[in-house]
mmCIF file of C-alpha atoms and ligand atoms in Angstrom:
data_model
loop_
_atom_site.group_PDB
_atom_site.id
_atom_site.type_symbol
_atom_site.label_atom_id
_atom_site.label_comp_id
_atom_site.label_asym_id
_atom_site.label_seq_id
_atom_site.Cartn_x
_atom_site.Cartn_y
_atom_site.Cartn_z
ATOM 1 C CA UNK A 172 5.324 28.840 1.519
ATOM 2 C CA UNK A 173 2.434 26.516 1.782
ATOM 3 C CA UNK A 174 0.868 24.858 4.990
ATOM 4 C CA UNK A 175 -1.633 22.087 5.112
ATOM 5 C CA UNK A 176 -3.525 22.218 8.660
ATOM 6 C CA UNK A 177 -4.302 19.209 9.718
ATOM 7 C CA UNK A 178 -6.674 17.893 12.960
ATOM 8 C CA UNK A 179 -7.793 14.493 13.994
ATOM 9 C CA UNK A 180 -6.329 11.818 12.193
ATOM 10 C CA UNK A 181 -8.080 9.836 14.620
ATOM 11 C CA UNK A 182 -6.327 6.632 13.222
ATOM 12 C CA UNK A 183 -7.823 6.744 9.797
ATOM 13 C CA UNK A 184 -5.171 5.962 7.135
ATOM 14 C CA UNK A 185 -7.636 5.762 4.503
ATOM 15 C CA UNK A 186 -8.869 9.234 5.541
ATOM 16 C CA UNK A 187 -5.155 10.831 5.952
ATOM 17 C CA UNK A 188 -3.923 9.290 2.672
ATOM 18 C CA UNK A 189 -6.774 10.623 0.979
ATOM 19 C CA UNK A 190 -5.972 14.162 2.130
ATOM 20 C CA UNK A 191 -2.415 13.568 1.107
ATOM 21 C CA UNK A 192 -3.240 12.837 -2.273
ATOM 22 C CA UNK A 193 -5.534 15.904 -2.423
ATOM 23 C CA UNK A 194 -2.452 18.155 -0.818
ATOM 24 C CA UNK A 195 -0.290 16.953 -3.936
ATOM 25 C CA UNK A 196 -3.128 17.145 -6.358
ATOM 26 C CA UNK A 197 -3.579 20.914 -5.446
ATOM 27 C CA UNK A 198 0.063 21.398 -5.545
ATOM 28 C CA UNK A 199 1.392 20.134 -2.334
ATOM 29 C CA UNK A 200 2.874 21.791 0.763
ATOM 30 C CA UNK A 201 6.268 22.535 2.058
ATOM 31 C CA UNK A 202 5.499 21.516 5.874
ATOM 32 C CA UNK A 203 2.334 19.537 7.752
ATOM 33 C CA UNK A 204 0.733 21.584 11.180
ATOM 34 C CA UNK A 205 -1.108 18.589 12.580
ATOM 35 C CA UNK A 206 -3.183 19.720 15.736
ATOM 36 C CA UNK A 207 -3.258 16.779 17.653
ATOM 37 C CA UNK A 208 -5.396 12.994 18.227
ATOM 38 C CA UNK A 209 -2.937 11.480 15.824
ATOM 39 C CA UNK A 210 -4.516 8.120 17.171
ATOM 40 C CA UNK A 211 -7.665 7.424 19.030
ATOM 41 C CA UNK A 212 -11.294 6.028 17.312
ATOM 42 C CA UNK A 213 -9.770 4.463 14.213
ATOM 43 C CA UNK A 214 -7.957 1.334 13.224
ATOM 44 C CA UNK A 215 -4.438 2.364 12.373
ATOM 45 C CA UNK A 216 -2.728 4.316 14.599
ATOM 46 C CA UNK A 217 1.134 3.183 14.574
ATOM 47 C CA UNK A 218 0.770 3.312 10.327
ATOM 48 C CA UNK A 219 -0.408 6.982 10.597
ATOM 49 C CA UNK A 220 2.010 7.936 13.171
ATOM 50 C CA UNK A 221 4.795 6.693 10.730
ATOM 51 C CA UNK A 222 3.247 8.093 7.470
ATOM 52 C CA UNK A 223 2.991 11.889 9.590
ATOM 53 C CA UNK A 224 6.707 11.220 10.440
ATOM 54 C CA UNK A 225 7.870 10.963 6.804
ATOM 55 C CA UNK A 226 6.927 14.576 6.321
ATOM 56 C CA UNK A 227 8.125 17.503 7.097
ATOM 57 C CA UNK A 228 6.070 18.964 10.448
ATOM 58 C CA UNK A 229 5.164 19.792 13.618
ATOM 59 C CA UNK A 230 2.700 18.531 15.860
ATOM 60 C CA UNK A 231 0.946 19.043 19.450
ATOM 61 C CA UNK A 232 -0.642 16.387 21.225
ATOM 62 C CA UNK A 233 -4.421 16.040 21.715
ATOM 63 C CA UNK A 234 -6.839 14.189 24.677
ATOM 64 C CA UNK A 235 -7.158 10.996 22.539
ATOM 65 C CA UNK A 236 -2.509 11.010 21.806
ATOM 66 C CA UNK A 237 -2.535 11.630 25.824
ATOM 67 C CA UNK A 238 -4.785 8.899 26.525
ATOM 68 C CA UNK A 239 -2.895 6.255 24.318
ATOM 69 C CA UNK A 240 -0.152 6.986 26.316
ATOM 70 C CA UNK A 241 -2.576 6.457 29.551
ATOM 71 C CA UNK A 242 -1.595 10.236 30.805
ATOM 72 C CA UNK A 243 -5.422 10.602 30.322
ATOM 73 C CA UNK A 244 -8.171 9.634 32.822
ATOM 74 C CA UNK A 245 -10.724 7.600 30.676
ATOM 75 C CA UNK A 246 -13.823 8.556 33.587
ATOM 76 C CA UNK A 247 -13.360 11.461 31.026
ATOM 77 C CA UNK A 248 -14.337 9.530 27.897
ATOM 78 C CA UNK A 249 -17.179 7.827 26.889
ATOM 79 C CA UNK A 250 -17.434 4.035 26.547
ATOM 80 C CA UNK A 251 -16.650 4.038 23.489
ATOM 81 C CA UNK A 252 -14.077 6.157 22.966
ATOM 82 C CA UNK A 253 -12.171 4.574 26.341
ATOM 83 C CA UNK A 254 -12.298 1.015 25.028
ATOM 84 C CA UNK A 255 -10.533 2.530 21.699
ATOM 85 C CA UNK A 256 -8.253 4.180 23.930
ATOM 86 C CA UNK A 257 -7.439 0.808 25.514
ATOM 87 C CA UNK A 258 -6.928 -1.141 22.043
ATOM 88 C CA UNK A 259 -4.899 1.467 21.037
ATOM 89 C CA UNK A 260 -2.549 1.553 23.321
ATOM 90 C CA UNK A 261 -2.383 -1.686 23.203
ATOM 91 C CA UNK A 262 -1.199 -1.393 19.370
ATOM 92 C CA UNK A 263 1.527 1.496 20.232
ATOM 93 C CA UNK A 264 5.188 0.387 20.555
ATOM 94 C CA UNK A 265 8.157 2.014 21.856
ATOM 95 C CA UNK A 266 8.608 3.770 18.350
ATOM 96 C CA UNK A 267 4.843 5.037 18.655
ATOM 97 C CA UNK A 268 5.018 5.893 22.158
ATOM 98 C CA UNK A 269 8.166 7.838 21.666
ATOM 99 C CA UNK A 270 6.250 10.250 19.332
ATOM 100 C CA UNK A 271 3.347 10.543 21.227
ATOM 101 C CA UNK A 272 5.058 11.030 24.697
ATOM 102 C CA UNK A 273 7.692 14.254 22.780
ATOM 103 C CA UNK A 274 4.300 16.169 21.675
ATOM 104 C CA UNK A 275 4.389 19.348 23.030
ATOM 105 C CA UNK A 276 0.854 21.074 24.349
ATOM 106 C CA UNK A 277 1.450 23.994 22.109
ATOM 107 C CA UNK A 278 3.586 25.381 19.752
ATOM 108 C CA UNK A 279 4.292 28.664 17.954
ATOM 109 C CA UNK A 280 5.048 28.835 13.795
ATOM 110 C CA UNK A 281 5.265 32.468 12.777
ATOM 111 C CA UNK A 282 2.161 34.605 13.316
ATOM 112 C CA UNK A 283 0.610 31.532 14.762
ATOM 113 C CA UNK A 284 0.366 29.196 17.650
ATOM 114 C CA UNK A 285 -0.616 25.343 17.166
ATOM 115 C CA UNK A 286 -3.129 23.624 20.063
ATOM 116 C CA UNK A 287 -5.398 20.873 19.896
ATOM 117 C CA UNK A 288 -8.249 22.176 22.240
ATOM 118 C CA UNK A 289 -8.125 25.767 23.210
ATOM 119 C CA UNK A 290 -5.263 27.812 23.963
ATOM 120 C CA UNK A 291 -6.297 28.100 27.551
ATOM 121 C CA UNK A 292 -6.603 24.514 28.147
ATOM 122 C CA UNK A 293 -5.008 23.064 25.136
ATOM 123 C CA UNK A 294 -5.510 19.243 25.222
ATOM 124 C CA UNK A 295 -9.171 19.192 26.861
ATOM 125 C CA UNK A 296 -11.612 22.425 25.763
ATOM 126 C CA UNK A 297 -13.930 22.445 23.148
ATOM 127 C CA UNK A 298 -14.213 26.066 21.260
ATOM 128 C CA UNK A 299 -17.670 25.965 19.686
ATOM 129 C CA UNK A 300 -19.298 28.976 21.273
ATOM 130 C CA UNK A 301 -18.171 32.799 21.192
ATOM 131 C CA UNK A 302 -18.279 33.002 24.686
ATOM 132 C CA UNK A 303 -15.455 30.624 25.192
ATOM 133 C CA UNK A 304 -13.639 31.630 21.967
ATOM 134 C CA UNK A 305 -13.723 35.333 23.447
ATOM 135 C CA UNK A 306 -12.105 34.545 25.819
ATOM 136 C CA UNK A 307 -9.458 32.458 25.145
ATOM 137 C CA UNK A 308 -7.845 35.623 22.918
ATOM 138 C CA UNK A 309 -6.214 36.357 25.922
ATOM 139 C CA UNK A 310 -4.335 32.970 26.263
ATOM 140 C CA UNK A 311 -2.378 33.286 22.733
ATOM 141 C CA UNK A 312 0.572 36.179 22.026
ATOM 142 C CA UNK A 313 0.525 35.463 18.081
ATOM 143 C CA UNK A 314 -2.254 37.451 15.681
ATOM 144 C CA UNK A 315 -3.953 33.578 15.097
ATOM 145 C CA UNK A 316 -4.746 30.252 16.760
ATOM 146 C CA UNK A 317 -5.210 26.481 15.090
ATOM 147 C CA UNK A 318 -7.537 24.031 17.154
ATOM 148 C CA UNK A 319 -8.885 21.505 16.414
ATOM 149 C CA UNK A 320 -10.537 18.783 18.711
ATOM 150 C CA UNK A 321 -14.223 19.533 17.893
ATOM 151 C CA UNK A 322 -13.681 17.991 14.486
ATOM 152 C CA UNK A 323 -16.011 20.956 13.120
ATOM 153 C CA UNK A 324 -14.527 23.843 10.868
ATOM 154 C CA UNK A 325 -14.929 26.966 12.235
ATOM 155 C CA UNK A 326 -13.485 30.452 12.344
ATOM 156 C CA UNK A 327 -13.603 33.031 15.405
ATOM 157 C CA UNK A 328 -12.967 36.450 14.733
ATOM 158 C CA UNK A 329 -12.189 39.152 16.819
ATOM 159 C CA UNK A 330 -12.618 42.490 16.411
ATOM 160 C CA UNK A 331 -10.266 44.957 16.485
ATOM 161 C CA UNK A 332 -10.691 47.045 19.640
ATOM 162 C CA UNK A 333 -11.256 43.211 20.755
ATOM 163 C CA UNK A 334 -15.108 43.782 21.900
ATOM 164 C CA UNK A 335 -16.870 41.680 19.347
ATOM 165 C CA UNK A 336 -16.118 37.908 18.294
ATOM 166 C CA UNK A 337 -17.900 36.423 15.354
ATOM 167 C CA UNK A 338 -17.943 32.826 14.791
ATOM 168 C CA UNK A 339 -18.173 32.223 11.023
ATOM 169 C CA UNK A 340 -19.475 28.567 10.303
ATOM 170 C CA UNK A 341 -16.637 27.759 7.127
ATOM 171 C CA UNK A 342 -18.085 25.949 3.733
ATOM 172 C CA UNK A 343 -15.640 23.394 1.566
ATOM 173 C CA UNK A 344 -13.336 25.425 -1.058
ATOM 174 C CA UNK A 345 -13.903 28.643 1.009
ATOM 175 C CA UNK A 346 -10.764 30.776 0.783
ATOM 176 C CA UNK A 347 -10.184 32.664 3.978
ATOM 177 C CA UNK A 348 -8.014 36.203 3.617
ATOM 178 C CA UNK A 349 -5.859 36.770 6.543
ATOM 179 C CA UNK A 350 -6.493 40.504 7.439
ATOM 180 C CA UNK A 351 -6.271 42.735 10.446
ATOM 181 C CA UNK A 352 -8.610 41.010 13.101
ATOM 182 C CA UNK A 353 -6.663 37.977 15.281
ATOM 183 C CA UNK A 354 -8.390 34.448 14.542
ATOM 184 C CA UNK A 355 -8.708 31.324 16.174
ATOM 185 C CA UNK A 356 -9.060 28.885 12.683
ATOM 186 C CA UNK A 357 -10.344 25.574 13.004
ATOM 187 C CA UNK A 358 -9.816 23.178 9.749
ATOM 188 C CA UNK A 359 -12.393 19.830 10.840
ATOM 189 C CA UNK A 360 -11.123 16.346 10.904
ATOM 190 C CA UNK A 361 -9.531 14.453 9.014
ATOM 191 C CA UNK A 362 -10.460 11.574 10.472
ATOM 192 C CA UNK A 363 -13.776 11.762 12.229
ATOM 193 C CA UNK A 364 -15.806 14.642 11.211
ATOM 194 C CA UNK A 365 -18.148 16.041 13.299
ATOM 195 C CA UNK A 366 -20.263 18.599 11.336
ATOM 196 C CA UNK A 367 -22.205 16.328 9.639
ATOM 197 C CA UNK A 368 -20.345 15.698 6.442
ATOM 198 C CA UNK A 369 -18.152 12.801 6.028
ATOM 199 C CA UNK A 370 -15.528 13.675 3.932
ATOM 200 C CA UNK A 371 -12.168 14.473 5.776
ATOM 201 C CA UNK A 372 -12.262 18.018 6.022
ATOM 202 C CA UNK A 373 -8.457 19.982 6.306
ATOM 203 C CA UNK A 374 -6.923 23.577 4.863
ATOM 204 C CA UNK A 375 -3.975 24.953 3.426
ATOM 205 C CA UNK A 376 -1.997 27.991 4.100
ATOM 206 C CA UNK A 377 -0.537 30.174 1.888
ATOM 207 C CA UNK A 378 1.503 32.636 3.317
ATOM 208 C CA UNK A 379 2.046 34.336 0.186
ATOM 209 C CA UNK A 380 -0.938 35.125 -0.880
ATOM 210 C CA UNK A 381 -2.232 35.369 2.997
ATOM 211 C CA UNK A 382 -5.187 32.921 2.695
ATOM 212 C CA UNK A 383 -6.253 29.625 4.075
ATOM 213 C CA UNK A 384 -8.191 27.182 2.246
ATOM 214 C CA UNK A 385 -10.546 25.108 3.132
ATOM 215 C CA UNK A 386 -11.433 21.495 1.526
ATOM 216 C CA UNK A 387 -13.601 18.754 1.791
ATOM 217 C CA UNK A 388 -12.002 14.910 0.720
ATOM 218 C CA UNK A 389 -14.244 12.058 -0.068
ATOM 219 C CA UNK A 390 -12.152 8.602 0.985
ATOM 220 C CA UNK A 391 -12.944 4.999 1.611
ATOM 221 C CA UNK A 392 -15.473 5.323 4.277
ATOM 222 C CA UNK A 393 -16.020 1.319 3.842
ATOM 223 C CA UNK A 394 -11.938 0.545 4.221
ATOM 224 C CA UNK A 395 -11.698 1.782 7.348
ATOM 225 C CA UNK A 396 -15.426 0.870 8.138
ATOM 226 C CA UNK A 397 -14.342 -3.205 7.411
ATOM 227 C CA UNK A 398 -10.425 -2.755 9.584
ATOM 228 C CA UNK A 399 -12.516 -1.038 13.123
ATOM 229 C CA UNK A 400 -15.004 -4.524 12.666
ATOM 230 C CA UNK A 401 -11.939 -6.573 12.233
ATOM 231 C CA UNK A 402 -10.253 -5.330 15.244
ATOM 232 C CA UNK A 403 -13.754 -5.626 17.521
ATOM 233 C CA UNK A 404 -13.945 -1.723 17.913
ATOM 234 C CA UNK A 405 -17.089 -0.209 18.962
ATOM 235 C CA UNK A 406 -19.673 -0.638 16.237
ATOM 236 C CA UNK A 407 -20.909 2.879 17.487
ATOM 237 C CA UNK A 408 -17.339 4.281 16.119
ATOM 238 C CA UNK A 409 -17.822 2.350 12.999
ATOM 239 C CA UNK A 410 -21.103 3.950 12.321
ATOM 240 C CA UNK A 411 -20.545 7.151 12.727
ATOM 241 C CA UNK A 412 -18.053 7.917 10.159
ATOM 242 C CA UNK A 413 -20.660 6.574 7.712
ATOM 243 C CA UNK A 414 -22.677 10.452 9.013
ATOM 244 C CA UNK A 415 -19.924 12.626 9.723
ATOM 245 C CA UNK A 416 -21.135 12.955 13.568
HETATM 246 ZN ZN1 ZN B 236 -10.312 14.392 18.206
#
């Protein structure tokens, strides 16, 4: 059966349809793991909220999902990202909200369990270092973890008598073989990446063959660019998706 792992929509319909298309292109997938911040950022949150909802998948919620809602304090956000909080939920009706509120905070699917942030705290840490990726191991029964919410791909390994944990920076069209060591697997965003390339970054699993893929989707930057100016969000927002930070 095939996966796609997906993170951070971030409201981007251009960016999610894009990495739809590429799915089917590359022979499509049977069921969707989105890891949360459906909405937040980006210009279209209820349309991307209905297009996940026409496939087959599951889904935990993230920071930005919690904030629409306003089960988030926004003294937690930056300027920016609260005053796209507050449009959004704006935006969000009773259909929308109804999602957003039944998102559980984690989920298990086979040999692994689904969080946005960190299994420890899974709507509000970041994993980018070893030290907290070490430990948060401990917080997960199943051999591998999906996060997202850094909007970088990345890969934490540990090893097997569980004293070493390598952080493996991941490169588009990598293939990554499912072994012995547990992992905590990060695919990027789809919708605001963060590692400095600005294609929508997402994988796909197949548990078959035991490998996750990694890949890299150019989209219309300049579509979703033109919809954040026409609803007045932050021109900071607007920018950065131009960088990929
Ligand atoms: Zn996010």
């Amino acid at each position: 059966m095939r996966y796609a792992i997906i993170s951070d929509i971030h409201s981007n319909l251009a960016a999610f349809e894009a990495v739809l298309l590429d799915i089917d292109e590359r022979g499509g997938a049977e069921r969707i793991w989105c890891l949360g911040d459906v909405v937040g950022y980006g210009p279209n949150p209820c349309e991307c909220i209905e297009l996940l909802q026409r496939y087959d998948h599951a889904c935990v919620a993230g920071n930005h999902d919690w904030a629409a809602l306003g089960k988030a304090d926004l003294d937690d956000f930056n300027t920016e990202a609260a005053a796209a909080s507050v449009w959004t939920m704006k935006q969000l009706g009773s259909k929308e909200i109804g999602y957003l509120e039944n998102l559980p905070l984690s989920l298990e699917e086979g040999d692994f369990t689904l969080v946005h942030g960190s299994p420890r705290e899974p709507v509000w840490e970041y994993l980018l270092s070893i030290y907290s990726a070490k430990i948060s191991f401990a917080y997960f029964q199943t051999k591998y973890c999906l996060v997202g919410h850094s909007h970088v791909p990345l890969v934490f390994e540990l090893s097997a008598d569980g004293g070493d944990c390598l952080l493996h920076k991941v490169s588009p069209d990598t293939e990554l073989r499912l072994e012995e060591n547990r992992l905590i697997i990060n695919p990027g965003g789809v919708g605001q990446p963060r590692d400095g390339d600005p294609r929508a970054s997402y994988a796909i699993y197949d548990s078959e063959r035991g490998v996750i893929s990694y890949y890299r989707v150019t989209y219309n930057i300049a579509a979703t660019q033109q919809r954040m100016k026409e609803r007045g969000l932050p021109q900071r927002l607007i920018d950065r998706l131009s960088y990929g930070l």
